CSV table of C-alpha atoms and ligand atoms in Angstrom, one decimal:
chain,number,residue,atom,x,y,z
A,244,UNK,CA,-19.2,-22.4,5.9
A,245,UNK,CA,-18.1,-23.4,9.3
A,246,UNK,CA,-13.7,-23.4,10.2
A,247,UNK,CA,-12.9,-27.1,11.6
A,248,UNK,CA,-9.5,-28.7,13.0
A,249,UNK,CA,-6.2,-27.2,11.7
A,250,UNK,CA,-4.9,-29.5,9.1
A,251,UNK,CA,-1.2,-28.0,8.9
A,252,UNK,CA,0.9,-25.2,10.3
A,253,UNK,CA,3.2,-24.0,7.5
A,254,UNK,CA,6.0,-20.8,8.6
A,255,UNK,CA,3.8,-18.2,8.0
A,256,UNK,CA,0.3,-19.4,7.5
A,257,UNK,CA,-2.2,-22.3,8.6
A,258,UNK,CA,-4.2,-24.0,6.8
A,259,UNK,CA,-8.2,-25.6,8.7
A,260,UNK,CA,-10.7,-28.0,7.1
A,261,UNK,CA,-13.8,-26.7,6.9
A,262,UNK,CA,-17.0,-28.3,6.7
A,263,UNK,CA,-17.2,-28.4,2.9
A,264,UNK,CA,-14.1,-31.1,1.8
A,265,UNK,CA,-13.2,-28.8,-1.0
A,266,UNK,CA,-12.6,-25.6,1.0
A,267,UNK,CA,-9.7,-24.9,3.2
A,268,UNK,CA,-9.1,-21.9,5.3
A,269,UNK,CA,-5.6,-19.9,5.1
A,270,UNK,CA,-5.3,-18.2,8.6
A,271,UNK,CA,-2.1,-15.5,7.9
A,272,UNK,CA,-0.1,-15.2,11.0
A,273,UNK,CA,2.1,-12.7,12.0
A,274,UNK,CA,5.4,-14.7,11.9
A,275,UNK,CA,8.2,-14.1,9.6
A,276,UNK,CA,10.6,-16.5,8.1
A,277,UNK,CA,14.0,-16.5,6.0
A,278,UNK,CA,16.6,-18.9,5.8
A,279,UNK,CA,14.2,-22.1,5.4
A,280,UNK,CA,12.5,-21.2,8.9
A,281,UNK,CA,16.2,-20.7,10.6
A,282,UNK,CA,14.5,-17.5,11.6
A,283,UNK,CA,11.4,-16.7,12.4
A,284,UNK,CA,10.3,-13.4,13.8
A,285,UNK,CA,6.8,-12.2,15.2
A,286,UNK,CA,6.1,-8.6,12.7
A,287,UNK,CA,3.0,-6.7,13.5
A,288,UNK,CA,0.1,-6.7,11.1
A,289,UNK,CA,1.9,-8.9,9.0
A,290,UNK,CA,-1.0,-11.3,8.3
A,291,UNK,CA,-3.5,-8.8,7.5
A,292,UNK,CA,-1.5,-7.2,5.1
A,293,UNK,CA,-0.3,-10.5,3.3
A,294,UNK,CA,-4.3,-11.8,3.3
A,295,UNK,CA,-5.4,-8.5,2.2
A,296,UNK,CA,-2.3,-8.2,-0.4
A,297,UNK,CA,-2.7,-11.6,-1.7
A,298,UNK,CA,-6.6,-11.6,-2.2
A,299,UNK,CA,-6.5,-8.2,-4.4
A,300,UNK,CA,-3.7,-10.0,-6.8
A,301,UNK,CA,-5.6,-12.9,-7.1
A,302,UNK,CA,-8.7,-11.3,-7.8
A,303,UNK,CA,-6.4,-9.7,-10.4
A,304,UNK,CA,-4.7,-12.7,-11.7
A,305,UNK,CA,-8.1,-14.1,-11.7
A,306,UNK,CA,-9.8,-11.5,-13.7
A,307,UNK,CA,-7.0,-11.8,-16.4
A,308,UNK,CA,-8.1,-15.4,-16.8
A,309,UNK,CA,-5.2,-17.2,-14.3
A,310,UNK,CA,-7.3,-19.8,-12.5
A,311,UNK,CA,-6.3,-19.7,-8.4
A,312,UNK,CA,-7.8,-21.5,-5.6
A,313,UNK,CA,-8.5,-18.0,-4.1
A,314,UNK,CA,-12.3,-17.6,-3.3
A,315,UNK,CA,-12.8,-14.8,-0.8
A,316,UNK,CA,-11.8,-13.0,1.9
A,317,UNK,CA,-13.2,-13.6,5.4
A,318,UNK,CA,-11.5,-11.5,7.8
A,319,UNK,CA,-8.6,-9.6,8.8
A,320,UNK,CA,-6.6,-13.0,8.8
A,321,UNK,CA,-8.5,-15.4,7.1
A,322,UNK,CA,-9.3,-16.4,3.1
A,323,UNK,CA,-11.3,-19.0,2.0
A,324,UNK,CA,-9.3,-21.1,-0.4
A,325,UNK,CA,-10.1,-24.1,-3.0
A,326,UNK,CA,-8.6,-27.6,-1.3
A,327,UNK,CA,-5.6,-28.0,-3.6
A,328,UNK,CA,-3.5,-31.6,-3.7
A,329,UNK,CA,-0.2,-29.1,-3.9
A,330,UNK,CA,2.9,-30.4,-6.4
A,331,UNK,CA,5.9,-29.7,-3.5
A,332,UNK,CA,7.7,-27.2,-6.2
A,333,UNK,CA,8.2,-23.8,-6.5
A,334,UNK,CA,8.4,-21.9,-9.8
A,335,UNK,CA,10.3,-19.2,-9.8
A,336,UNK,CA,10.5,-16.4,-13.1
A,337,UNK,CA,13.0,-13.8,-12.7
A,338,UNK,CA,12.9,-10.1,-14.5
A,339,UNK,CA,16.4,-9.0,-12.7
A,340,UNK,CA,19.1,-11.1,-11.5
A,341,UNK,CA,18.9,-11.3,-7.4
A,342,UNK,CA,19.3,-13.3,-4.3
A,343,UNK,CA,19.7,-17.5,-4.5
A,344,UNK,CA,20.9,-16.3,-8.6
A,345,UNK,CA,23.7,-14.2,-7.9
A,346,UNK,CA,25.1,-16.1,-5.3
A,347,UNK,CA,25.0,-19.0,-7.6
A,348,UNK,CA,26.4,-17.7,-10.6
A,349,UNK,CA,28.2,-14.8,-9.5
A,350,UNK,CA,25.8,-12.6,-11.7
A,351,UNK,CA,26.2,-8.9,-10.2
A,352,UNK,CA,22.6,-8.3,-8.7
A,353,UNK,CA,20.4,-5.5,-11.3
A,354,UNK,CA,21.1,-7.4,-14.4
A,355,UNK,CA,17.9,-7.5,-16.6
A,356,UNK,CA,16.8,-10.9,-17.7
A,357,UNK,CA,15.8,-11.4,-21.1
A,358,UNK,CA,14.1,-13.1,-21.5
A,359,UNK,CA,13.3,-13.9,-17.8
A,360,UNK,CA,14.3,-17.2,-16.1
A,361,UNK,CA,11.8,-20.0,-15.3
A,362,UNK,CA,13.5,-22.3,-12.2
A,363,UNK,CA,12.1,-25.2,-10.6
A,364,UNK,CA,12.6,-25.3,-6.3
A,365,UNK,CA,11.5,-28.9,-4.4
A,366,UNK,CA,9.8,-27.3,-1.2
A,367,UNK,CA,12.4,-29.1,1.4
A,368,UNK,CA,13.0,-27.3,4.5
A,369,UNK,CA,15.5,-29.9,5.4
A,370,UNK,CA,17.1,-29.9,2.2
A,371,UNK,CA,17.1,-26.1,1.8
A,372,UNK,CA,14.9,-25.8,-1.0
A,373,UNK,CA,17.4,-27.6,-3.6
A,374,UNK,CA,16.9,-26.3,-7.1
A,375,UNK,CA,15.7,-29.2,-9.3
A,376,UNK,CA,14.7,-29.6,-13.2
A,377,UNK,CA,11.7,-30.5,-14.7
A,378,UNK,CA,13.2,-34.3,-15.6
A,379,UNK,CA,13.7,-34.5,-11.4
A,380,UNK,CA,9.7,-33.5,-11.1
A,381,UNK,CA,8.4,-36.2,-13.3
A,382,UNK,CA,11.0,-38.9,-12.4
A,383,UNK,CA,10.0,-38.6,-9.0
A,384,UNK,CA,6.1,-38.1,-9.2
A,385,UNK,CA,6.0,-35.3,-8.2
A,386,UNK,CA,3.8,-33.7,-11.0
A,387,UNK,CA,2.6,-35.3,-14.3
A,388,UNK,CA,4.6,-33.6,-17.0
A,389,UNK,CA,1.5,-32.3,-18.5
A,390,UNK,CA,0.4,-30.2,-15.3
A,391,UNK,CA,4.0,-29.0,-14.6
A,392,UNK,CA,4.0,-27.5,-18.3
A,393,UNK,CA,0.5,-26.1,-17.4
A,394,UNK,CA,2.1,-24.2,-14.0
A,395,UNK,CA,5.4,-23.1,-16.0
A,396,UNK,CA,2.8,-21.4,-18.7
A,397,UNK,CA,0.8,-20.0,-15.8
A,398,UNK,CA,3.4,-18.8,-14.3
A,399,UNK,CA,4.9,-16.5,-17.2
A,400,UNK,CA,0.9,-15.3,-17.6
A,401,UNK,CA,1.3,-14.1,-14.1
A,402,UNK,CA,4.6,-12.3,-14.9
A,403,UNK,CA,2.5,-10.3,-17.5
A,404,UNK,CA,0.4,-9.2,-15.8
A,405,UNK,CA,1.9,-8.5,-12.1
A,406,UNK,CA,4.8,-6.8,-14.1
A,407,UNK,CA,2.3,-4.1,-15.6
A,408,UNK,CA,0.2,-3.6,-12.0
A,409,UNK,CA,3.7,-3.1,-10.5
A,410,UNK,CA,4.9,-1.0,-12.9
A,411,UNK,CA,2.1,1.2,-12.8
A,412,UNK,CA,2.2,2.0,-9.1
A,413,UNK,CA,6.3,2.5,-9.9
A,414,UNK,CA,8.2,-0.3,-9.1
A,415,UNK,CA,9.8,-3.4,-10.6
A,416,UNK,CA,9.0,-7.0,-10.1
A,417,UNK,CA,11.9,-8.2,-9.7
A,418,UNK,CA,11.7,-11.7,-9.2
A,419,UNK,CA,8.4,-14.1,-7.5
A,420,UNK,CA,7.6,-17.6,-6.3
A,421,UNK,CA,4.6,-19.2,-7.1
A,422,UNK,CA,3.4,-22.5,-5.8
A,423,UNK,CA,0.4,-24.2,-7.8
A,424,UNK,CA,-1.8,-27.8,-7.1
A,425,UNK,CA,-4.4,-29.9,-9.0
A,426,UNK,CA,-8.2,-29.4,-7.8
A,427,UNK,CA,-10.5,-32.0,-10.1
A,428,UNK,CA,-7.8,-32.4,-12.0
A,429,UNK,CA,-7.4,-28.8,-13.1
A,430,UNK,CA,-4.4,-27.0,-12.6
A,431,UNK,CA,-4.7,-23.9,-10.5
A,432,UNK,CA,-2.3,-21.6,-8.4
A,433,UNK,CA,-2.1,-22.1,-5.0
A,434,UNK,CA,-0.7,-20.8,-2.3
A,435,UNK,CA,0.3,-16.7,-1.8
A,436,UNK,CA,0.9,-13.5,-3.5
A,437,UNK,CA,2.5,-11.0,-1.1
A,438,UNK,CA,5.8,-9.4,-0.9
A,439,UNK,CA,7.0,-12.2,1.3
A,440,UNK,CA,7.4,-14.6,-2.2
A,441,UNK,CA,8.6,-12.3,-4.5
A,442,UNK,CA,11.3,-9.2,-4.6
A,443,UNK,CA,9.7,-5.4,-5.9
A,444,UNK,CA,12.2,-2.6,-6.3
A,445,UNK,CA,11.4,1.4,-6.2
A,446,UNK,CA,12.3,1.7,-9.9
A,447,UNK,CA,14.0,5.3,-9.0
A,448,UNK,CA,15.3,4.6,-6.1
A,449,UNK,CA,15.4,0.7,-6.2
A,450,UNK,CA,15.0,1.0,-2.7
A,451,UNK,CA,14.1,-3.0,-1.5
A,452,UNK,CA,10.1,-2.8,-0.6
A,453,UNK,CA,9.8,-6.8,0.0
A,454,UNK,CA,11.2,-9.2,2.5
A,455,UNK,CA,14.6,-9.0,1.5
A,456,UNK,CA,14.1,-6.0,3.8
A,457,UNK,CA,13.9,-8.4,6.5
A,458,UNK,CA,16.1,-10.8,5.6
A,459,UNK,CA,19.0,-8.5,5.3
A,460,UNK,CA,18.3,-6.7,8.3
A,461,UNK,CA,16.9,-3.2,6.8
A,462,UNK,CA,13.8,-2.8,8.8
A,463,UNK,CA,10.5,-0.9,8.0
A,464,UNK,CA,9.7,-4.4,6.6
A,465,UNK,CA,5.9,-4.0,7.5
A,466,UNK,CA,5.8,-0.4,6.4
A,467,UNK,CA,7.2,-1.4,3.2
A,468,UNK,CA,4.8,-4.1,2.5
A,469,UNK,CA,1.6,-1.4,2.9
A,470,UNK,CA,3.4,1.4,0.8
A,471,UNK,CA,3.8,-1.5,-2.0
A,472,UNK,CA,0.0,-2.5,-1.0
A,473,UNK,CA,-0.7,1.6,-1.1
A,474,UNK,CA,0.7,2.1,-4.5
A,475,UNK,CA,-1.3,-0.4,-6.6
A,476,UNK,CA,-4.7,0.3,-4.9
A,477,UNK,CA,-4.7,-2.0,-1.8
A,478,UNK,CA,-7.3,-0.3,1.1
A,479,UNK,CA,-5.7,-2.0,4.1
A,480,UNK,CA,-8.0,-0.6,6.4
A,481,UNK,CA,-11.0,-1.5,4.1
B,204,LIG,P1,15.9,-16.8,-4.3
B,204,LIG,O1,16.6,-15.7,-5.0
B,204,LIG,O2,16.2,-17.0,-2.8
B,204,LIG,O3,16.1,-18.1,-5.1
B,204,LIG,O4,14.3,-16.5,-4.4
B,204,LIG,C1,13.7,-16.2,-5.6
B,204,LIG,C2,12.3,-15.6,-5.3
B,204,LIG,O5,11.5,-16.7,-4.8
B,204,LIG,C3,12.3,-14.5,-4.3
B,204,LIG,O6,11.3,-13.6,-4.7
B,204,LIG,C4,11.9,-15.2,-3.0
B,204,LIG,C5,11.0,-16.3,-3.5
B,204,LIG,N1,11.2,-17.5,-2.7
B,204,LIG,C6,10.2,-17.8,-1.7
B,204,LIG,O7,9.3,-17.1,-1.5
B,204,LIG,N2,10.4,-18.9,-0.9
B,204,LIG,C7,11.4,-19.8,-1.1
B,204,LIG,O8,11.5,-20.8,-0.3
B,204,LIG,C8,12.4,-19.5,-2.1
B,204,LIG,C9,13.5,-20.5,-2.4
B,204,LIG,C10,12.2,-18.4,-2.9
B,205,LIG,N1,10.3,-18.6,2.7
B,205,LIG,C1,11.5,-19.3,3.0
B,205,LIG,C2,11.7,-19.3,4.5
B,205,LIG,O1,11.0,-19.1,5.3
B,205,LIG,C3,12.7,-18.7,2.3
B,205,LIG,C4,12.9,-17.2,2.4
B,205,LIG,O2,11.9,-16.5,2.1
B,205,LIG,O3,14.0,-16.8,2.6
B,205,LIG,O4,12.7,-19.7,5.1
């Protein structure tokens, strides 16, 4: 497999052609993003954590029968991914009311979910990430009803089983983002696992251990992504 041209720079990762059409690499950089790219910081070690983070949950996700475009890890930075034609959503599920939620419907942040919420993003930048329903996605093409129901049903198997690997190692999965595409017409999730998509509380402490650390200012962001890493059996230095 050789890496060829860089196709698209996203906030946080880039994405090269390689020299086999159906495989993409996923470069994870060391830039940091909240606020729909407003801003953008530079954390250390930040994309080898987030590769090395996201290809031991897919491998997971995988082995509990969740297809994913993940294929392997090729370096500190890199993964070799399945070329996806992405649907521009995000699916959110939420365990405990946080973030965009409260805000929203003044729900005091902690509440438990049950059950948990499915919610439907359009990947805008521009827009802000508007919050959209599943009539808006088929009205306006941007998934065939079918494969839409195929990512919301994916995407409460992954709650599953992320909430018991979570739990194990102690914490709470709070809320997550996943973003999912069609590859020979199959649908398959896309995109990242790392604790810059979803929200994971200490469940003593509920101590913040994802990027709301960064995004309300509360530093240790990278040293909280490795203890989270740490905790469910993540050799970084492997
Ligand atoms: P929210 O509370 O801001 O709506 O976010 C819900 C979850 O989805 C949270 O874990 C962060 C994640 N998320 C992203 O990773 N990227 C996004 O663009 C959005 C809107 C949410
Ligand atoms: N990932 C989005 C951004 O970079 C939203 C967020 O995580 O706050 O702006």
């Amino acid at each position: 497999m050789e890496k060829r041209q860089e196709l698209y720079a996203g906030k946080a990762k880039s994405v090269f052609r390689t020299d086999d059409p159906d495989k993409m690499v996923l470069v994870f950089r060391d830039d940091t993003s909240a606020f729909d790219g407003k801003r953008i910081e530079q954390l250390d070690r930040k994309g080898m954590v987030n590769n090395k983070f996201n290809a031991f949950i897919m491998t997971k996700l995988q082995e509990a029968g969740i297809p994913t475009h993940f294929e392997a890890l090729l370096s500190d930075n890199e993964a070799l991914v399945k070329n996806l034609d992405m649907m521009p959503v995000e699916c959110v599920v939420r365990n405990v009311a946080a973030g965009s939620l409260c805000r929203r419907l003044g729900v005091e942040e902690g509440v438990t979910l049950t059950p948990p919420t499915f919610e439907l993003f359009l990947k805008n930048d521009a827009l802000g990430d508007p919050m959209i329903n599943e009539s808006h996605v088929e009205s306006f093409g941007w998934a065939k009803a079918e494969d839409l129901a195929k990512a919301k049903a994916l995407t409460y198997k992954v709650n599953d089983v992320l909430k018991a690997i979570f739990a194990e190692g102690g914490m709470i999965l709070v809320d997550y983002k996943l973003e999912f595409g069609l590859y020979k017409g199959e649908v398959l999730l896309g995109d990242e696992f790392s604790p810059d998509g979803c929200r994971l509380w200490d469940a003593k402490t509920k101590e913040k251990l994802d990027k709301d650390r960064f995004r309300q200012g509360l530093g240790g962001v990278i040293e909280a992504y490795e203890d989270v890493g740490r905790r469910i059996g993540i050799d970084f230095d492997a």
